[in-house]
PDB file of C-alpha atoms in Angstrom:
ATOM      1  CA  MET A 166     166.001 -33.779 183.685  1.00 81.00           C
ATOM      2  CA  ALA A 167     166.919 -35.944 180.753  1.00 88.00           C
ATOM      3  CA  ASN A 168     165.127 -39.240 180.159  1.00 92.00           C
ATOM      4  CA  ILE A 169     167.826 -40.978 178.146  1.00 96.00           C
ATOM      5  CA  LYS A 170     170.528 -42.781 180.087  1.00 96.00           C
ATOM      6  CA  SER A 171     173.424 -41.363 178.072  1.00 96.00           C
ATOM      7  CA  ALA A 172     172.052 -37.828 178.465  1.00 96.00           C
ATOM      8  CA  GLN A 173     171.870 -38.308 182.222  1.00 96.00           C
ATOM      9  CA  LYS A 174     175.493 -39.451 182.246  1.00 96.00           C
ATOM     10  CA  ARG A 175     176.470 -36.465 180.110  1.00 97.00           C
ATOM     11  CA  ILE A 176     174.851 -34.123 182.657  1.00 96.00           C
ATOM     12  CA  ARG A 177     176.763 -35.769 185.515  1.00 96.00           C
ATOM     13  CA  SER A 178     180.106 -35.668 183.718  1.00 97.00           C
ATOM     14  CA  SER A 179     179.555 -32.081 182.573  1.00 97.00           C
ATOM     15  CA  GLU A 180     178.957 -31.029 186.159  1.00 97.00           C
ATOM     16  CA  LYS A 181     182.178 -32.710 187.298  1.00 96.00           C
ATOM     17  CA  ARG A 182     184.117 -30.947 184.546  1.00 96.00           C
ATOM     18  CA  ARG A 183     182.497 -27.611 185.369  1.00 97.00           C
ATOM     19  CA  VAL A 184     183.509 -27.838 189.026  1.00 96.00           C
ATOM     20  CA  GLY A 185     187.069 -28.840 188.125  1.00 94.00           C
ATOM     21  CA  ASN A 186     187.372 -26.044 185.581  1.00 97.00           C
ATOM     22  CA  LEU A 187     186.050 -23.561 188.117  1.00 97.00           C
ATOM     23  CA  ALA A 188     188.787 -24.543 190.562  1.00 96.00           C
ATOM     24  CA  VAL A 189     191.496 -24.054 187.931  1.00 97.00           C
ATOM     25  CA  LYS A 190     190.042 -20.726 186.792  1.00 97.00           C
ATOM     26  CA  THR A 191     190.026 -19.561 190.411  1.00 97.00           C
ATOM     27  CA  GLN A 192     193.715 -20.460 190.722  1.00 97.00           C
ATOM     28  CA  VAL A 193     194.480 -18.507 187.544  1.00 97.00           C
ATOM     29  CA  LYS A 194     192.605 -15.450 188.798  1.00 98.00           C
ATOM     30  CA  SER A 195     194.314 -15.592 192.203  1.00 97.00           C
ATOM     31  CA  ALA A 196     197.725 -15.869 190.570  1.00 97.00           C
ATOM     32  CA  ARG A 197     196.911 -12.921 188.296  1.00 97.00           C
ATOM     33  CA  ARG A 198     195.875 -10.788 191.286  1.00 97.00           C
ATOM     34  CA  LYS A 199     199.077 -11.677 193.168  1.00 97.00           C
ATOM     35  CA  THR A 200     201.166 -10.879 190.093  1.00 96.00           C
ATOM     36  CA  ASN A 201     199.475  -7.526 189.552  1.00 96.00           C
ATOM     37  CA  ALA A 202     199.931  -6.665 193.214  1.00 95.00           C
ATOM     38  CA  ALA A 203     203.609  -7.601 193.110  1.00 95.00           C
ATOM     39  CA  LEU A 204     204.138  -5.585 189.931  1.00 94.00           C
ATOM     40  CA  SER A 205     202.419  -2.513 191.356  1.00 94.00           C
ATOM     41  CA  GLU A 206     204.448  -2.868 194.571  1.00 90.00           C
ATOM     42  CA  GLY A 207     207.609  -2.257 192.604  1.00 87.00           C
ATOM     43  CA  VAL A 208     209.929  -4.849 194.161  1.00 90.00           C
ATOM     44  CA  VAL A 209     211.652  -6.682 191.315  1.00 93.00           C
ATOM     45  CA  GLU A 210     212.440  -9.912 193.215  1.00 94.00           C
ATOM     46  CA  THR A 211     208.881 -10.563 194.375  1.00 95.00           C
ATOM     47  CA  ALA A 212     207.498  -9.523 190.997  1.00 95.00           C
ATOM     48  CA  THR A 213     209.813 -11.964 189.220  1.00 95.00           C
ATOM     49  CA  GLU A 214     208.705 -14.752 191.514  1.00 96.00           C
ATOM     50  CA  ALA A 215     205.031 -13.870 191.021  1.00 96.00           C
ATOM     51  CA  VAL A 216     205.324 -13.767 187.223  1.00 97.00           C
ATOM     52  CA  SER A 217     207.081 -17.124 187.244  1.00 97.00           C
ATOM     53  CA  SER A 218     204.363 -18.770 189.336  1.00 97.00           C
ATOM     54  CA  TYR A 219     201.668 -17.103 187.210  1.00 97.00           C
ATOM     55  CA  SER A 220     203.231 -18.574 184.073  1.00 97.00           C
ATOM     56  CA  SER A 221     203.270 -21.986 185.686  1.00 97.00           C
ATOM     57  CA  VAL A 222     199.605 -21.767 186.674  1.00 97.00           C
ATOM     58  CA  LEU A 223     198.678 -20.673 183.147  1.00 98.00           C
ATOM     59  CA  ASP A 224     200.594 -23.580 181.606  1.00 97.00           C
ATOM     60  CA  LYS A 225     198.815 -26.031 183.884  1.00 97.00           C
ATOM     61  CA  ALA A 226     195.442 -24.553 182.932  1.00 97.00           C
ATOM     62  CA  VAL A 227     196.296 -24.991 179.244  1.00 97.00           C
ATOM     63  CA  LYS A 228     197.366 -28.568 179.860  1.00 97.00           C
ATOM     64  CA  ARG A 229     194.000 -29.302 181.446  1.00 96.00           C
ATOM     65  CA  GLY A 230     192.163 -27.585 178.601  1.00 96.00           C
ATOM     66  CA  VAL A 231     190.600 -24.893 180.773  1.00 96.00           C
ATOM     67  CA  ILE A 232     191.985 -21.968 178.773  1.00 97.00           C
ATOM     68  CA  LYS A 233     193.341 -21.760 175.245  1.00 97.00           C
ATOM     69  CA  LYS A 234     197.040 -21.799 174.482  1.00 98.00           C
ATOM     70  CA  ASN A 235     197.075 -18.372 172.836  1.00 98.00           C
ATOM     71  CA  THR A 236     195.248 -16.844 175.795  1.00 97.00           C
ATOM     72  CA  ALA A 237     197.911 -18.159 178.158  1.00 98.00           C
ATOM     73  CA  THR A 238     200.673 -16.954 175.853  1.00 98.00           C
ATOM     74  CA  ARG A 239     199.151 -13.483 175.651  1.00 98.00           C
ATOM     75  CA  ARG A 240     198.790 -13.209 179.413  1.00 98.00           C
ATOM     76  CA  LYS A 241     202.339 -14.451 180.043  1.00 97.00           C
ATOM     77  CA  THR A 242     203.697 -11.969 177.509  1.00 97.00           C
ATOM     78  CA  ARG A 243     201.881  -9.065 179.125  1.00 97.00           C
ATOM     79  CA  ALA A 244     203.113 -10.065 182.575  1.00 97.00           C
ATOM     80  CA  THR A 245     206.715 -10.389 181.422  1.00 96.00           C
ATOM     81  CA  GLU A 246     206.514  -7.055 179.574  1.00 97.00           C
ATOM     82  CA  ALA A 247     205.292  -5.375 182.761  1.00 95.00           C
ATOM     83  CA  LEU A 248     208.147  -7.031 184.663  1.00 95.00           C
ATOM     84  CA  ARG A 249     210.650  -5.854 182.068  1.00 96.00           C
ATOM     85  CA  LYS A 250     209.381  -2.284 182.348  1.00 93.00           C
ATOM     86  CA  LEU A 251     209.618  -2.517 186.131  1.00 91.00           C
ATOM     87  CA  SER A 252     213.194  -3.779 186.125  1.00 87.00           C
ATOM     88  CA  ALA A 253     214.370  -1.272 183.481  1.00 80.00           C
TER      89      ALA A 253
END
């Protein structure tokens, strides 16, 4: 445990951020699993809905600073490409 007051505060705030980031990362992973399941199912309507919600979750994670912008862009692009292949 830290002896300096500011270091103790830093530990407390880091823990709060870690827990919050973990919750957002869990949402991203759940949305990715749902999207992959919908894409593998082969129904275009549900897959479109899943990709849309996945994009929204990714954008929110970027806004909170949990994941990087390019990571979210790459994942959204891959999901939309898979959707395009499914609907073609």
